[in-house]
CSV table of C-alpha atoms in Angstrom, one decimal:
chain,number,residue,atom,x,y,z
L,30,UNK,CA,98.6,114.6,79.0
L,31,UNK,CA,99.7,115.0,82.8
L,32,UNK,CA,98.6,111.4,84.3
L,33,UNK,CA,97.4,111.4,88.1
L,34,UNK,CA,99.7,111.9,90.5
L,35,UNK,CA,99.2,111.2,93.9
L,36,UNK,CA,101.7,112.7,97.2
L,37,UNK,CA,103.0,111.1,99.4
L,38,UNK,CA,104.6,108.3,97.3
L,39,UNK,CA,105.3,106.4,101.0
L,40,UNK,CA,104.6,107.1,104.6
L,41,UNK,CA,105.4,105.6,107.8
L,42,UNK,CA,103.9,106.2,110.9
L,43,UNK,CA,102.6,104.9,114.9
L,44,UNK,CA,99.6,103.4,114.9
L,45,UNK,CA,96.7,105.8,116.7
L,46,UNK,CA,98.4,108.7,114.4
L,47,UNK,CA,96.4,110.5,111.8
L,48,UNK,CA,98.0,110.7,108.1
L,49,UNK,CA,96.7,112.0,104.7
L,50,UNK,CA,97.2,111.5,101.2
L,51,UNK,CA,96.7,114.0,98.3
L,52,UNK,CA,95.1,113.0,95.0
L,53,UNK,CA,95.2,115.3,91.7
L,54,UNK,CA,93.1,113.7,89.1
L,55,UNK,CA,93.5,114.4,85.2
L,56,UNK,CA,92.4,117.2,84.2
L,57,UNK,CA,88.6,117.5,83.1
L,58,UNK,CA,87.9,114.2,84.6
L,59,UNK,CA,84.6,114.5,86.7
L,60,UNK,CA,84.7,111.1,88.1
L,61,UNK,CA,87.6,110.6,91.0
L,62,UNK,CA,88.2,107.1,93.4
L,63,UNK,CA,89.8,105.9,96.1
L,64,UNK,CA,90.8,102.2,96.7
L,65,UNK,CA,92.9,100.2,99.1
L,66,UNK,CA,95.2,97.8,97.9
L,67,UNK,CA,96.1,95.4,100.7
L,68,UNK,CA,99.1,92.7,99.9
L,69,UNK,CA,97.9,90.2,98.1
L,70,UNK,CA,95.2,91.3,97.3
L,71,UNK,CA,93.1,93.5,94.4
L,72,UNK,CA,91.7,97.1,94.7
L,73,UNK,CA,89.1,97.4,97.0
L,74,UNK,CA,86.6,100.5,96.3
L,75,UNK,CA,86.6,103.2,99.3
L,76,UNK,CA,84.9,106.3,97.8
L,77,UNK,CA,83.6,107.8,94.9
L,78,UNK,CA,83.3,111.2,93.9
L,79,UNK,CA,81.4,112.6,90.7
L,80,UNK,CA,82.2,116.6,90.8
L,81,UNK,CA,82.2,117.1,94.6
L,82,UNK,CA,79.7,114.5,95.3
L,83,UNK,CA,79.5,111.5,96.8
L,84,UNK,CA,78.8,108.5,94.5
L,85,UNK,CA,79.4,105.4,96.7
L,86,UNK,CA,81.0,105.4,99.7
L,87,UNK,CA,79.6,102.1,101.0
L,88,UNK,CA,82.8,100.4,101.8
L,89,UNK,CA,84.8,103.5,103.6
L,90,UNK,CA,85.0,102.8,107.8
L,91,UNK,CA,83.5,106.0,108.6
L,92,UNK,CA,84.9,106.0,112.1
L,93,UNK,CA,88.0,106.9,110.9
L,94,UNK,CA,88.4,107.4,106.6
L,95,UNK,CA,87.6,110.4,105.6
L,96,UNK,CA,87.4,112.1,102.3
L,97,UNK,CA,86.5,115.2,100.1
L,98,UNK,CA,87.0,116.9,97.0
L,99,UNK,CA,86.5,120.7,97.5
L,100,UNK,CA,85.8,122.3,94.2
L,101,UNK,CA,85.3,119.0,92.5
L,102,UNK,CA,89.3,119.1,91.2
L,103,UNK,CA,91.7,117.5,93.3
L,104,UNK,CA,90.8,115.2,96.8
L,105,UNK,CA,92.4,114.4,99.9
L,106,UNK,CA,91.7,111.1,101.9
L,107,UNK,CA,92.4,110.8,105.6
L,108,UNK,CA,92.9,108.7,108.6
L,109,UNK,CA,92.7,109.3,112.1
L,110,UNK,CA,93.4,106.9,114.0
L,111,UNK,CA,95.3,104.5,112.1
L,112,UNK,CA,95.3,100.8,112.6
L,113,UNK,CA,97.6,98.2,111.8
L,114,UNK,CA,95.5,96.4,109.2
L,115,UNK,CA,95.5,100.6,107.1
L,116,UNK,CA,98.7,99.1,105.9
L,117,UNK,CA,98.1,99.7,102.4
L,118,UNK,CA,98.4,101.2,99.2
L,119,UNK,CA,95.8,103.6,98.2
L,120,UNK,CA,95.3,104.1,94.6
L,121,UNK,CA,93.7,107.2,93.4
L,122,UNK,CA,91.9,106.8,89.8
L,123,UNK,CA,90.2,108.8,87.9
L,124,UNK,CA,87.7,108.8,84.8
L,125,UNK,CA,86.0,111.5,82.2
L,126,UNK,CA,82.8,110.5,83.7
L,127,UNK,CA,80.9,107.9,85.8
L,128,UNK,CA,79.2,106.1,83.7
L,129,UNK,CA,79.0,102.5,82.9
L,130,UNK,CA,82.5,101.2,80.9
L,131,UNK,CA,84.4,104.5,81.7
L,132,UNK,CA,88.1,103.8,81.6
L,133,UNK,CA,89.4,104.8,85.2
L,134,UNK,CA,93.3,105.8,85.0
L,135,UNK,CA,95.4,105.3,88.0
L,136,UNK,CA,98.0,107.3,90.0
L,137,UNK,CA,101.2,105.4,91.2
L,138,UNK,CA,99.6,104.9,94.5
L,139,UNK,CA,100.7,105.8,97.9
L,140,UNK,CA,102.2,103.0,100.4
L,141,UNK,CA,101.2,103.4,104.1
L,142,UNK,CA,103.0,101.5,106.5
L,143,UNK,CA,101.3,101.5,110.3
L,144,UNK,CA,103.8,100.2,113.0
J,8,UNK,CA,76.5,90.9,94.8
J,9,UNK,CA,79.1,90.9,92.4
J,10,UNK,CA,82.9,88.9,92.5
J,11,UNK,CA,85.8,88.4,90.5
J,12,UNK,CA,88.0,84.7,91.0
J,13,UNK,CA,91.1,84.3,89.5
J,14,UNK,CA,92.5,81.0,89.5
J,15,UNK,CA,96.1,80.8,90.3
J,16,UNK,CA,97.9,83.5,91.9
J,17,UNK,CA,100.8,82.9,90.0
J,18,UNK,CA,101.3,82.1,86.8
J,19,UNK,CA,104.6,80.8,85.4
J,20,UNK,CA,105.6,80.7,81.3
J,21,UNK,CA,108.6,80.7,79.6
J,22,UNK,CA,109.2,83.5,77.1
J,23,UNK,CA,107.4,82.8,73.8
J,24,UNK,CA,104.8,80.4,75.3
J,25,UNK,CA,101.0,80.9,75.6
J,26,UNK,CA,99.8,83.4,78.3
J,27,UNK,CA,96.4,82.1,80.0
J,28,UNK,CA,95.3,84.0,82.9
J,29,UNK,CA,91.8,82.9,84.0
J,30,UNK,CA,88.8,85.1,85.2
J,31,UNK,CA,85.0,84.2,86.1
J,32,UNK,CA,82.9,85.9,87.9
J,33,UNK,CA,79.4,86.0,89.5
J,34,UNK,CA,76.7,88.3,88.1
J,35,UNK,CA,73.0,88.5,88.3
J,36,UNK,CA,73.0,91.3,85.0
J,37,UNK,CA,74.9,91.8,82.5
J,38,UNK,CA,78.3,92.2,83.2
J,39,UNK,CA,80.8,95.1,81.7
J,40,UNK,CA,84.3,93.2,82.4
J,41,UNK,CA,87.9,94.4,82.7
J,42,UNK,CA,91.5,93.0,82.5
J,43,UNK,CA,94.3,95.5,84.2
J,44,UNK,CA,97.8,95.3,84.5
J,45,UNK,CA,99.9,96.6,87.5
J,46,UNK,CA,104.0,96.7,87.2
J,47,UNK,CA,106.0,96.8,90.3
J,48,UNK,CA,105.4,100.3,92.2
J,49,UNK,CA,103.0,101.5,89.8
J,50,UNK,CA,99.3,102.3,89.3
J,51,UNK,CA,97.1,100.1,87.4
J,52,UNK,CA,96.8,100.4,83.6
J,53,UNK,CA,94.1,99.2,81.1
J,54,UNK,CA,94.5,96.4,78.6
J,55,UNK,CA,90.8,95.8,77.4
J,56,UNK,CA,87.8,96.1,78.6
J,57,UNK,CA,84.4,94.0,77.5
J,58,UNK,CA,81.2,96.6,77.2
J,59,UNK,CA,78.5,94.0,75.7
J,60,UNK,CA,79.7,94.4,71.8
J,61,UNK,CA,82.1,91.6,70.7
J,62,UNK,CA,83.0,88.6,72.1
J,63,UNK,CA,86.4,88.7,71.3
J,64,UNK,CA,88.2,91.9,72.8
J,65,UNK,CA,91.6,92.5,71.6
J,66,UNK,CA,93.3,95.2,73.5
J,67,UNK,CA,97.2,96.5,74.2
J,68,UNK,CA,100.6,94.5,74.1
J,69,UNK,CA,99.2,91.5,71.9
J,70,UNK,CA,96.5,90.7,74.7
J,71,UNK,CA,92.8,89.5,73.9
J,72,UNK,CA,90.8,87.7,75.7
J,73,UNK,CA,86.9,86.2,75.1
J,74,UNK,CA,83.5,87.0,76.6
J,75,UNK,CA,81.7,83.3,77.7
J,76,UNK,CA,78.5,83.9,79.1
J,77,UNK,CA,77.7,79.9,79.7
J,78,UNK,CA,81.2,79.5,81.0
J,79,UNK,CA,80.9,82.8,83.2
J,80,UNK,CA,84.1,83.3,82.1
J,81,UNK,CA,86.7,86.2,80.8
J,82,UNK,CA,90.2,84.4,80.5
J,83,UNK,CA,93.0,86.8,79.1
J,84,UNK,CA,95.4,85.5,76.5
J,85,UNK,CA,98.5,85.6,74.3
J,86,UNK,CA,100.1,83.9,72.0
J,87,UNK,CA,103.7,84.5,72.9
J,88,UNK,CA,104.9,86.2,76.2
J,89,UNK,CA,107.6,88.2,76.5
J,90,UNK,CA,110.3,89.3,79.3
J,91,UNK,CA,108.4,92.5,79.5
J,92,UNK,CA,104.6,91.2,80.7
J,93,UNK,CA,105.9,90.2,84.1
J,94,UNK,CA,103.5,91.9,86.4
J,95,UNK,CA,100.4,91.5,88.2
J,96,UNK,CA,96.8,91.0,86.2
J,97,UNK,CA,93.4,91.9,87.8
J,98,UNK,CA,90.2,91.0,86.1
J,99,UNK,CA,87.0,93.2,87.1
J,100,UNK,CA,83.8,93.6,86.5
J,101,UNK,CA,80.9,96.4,86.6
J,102,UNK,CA,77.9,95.1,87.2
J,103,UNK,CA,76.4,98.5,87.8
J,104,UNK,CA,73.9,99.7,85.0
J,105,UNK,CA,74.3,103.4,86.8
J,106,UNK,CA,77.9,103.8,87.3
J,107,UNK,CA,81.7,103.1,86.5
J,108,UNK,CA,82.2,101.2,90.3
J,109,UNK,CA,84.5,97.8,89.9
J,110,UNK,CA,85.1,95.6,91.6
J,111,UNK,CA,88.5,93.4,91.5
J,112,UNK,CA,90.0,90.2,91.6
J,113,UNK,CA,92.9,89.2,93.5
J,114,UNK,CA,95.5,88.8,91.3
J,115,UNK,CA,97.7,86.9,89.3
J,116,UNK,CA,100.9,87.5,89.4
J,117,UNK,CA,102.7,86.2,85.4
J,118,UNK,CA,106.3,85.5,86.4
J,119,UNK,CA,108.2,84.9,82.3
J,120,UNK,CA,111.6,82.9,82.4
J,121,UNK,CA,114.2,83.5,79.5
């Protein structure tokens, strides 16, 4: 079974540019999430998605994260304009469903790098 | 609101001696509690996970660890490490009766010495 894998692996880029980062979940998994991992620290929760809807999104800075998931499959997360402190990795994970105890498998990640 | 602490952020053994990672966390239900394992450029992978059944979870690579309610505690174990677990640990927990949302620890990072 194909894991998720997640594009680009790495990306540089000025602050004030825009970037975005391609997540395809397994397949048949209706639950799909984004975190940040900062240095040093654990995941941090930035969206969640069950089908093409919005679960919890409490913790995404809405001035400039986006994110969606047309047709419920795969999901794109963007950022415009990036900061310094968006130098990250963002994990993309996924799960069968949403419910309570679901294992959530992770991609490889994608490291950003704001200069 | 829930939180994860991990005592130590690194964590240094020789191979063949005890692993003891330590977890506790804050919750005002029932928690569901997890312990994950990150290698160097790599997404995070499962090793067990705590759902309100046994105490004692025993999950991949000779891991387990033990569900202490008075101790607020979820410390990950085993009995003999090898060159192989090097790598980061996070310990989370679900506190959500509705959905799958975690949230994560900082880390430990379990550096093994031949």
């Amino acid at each position: 079974e194909a894991g998720v894998a997640q594009s680009p692996r790495y990306k540089i880029i000025e602050k004030r540019q825009s970037v975005a980062f391609w997540c395809n979940p397994i397949s048949g998994h209706a639950t799909l999430y984004w975190y940040q991992q900062i240095l040093g620290q654990g995941p941090k929760l930035l969206i969640q998605f069950q089908n093409n809807g919005v679960v919890d999104d409490s913790q995404l800075p809405k001035d400039r994260f986006s994110a969606e998931r047309l047709k419920g499959v795969d999901s794109t997360l963007k950022i415009q304009p990036a900061k310094l402190e968006d130098s990250a990795v963002y994990l993309c994970a996924s799960s069968l469903e949403g419910t309570r105890g679901n294992e959530q498998f992770f991609g490889p990640g994608t490291r950003l790098t704001v200069l | 609101a829930q939180s994860v602490t991990q005592l130590g952020s690194h964590v240094s053994v020789s191979e063949g001696a005890l692993v003891l990672l330590r977890c506790n966390y804050s919750s005002s239900v029932p928690p569901y509690l997890f312990w994950y394992v990150q290698y160097p450029n790599q997404g995070l992978q499962l090793l067990l996970k705590y759902t309100s059944a046994a105490t004692l979870v025993k999950g991949i690579n000779g891991f387990e660890a033990e569900f202490k309610k008075s101790e607020t505690s979820f410390h990950l174990t085993k009995p003999s490490a090898h060159m192989s677990d090097a790598a980061e640990y996070f310990c989370a927990v679900n506190m959500n009766s509705g959905y799958s949302t975690l949230t994560f620890g900082k880390g430990t990072m379990l550096l093994v010495s031949p």
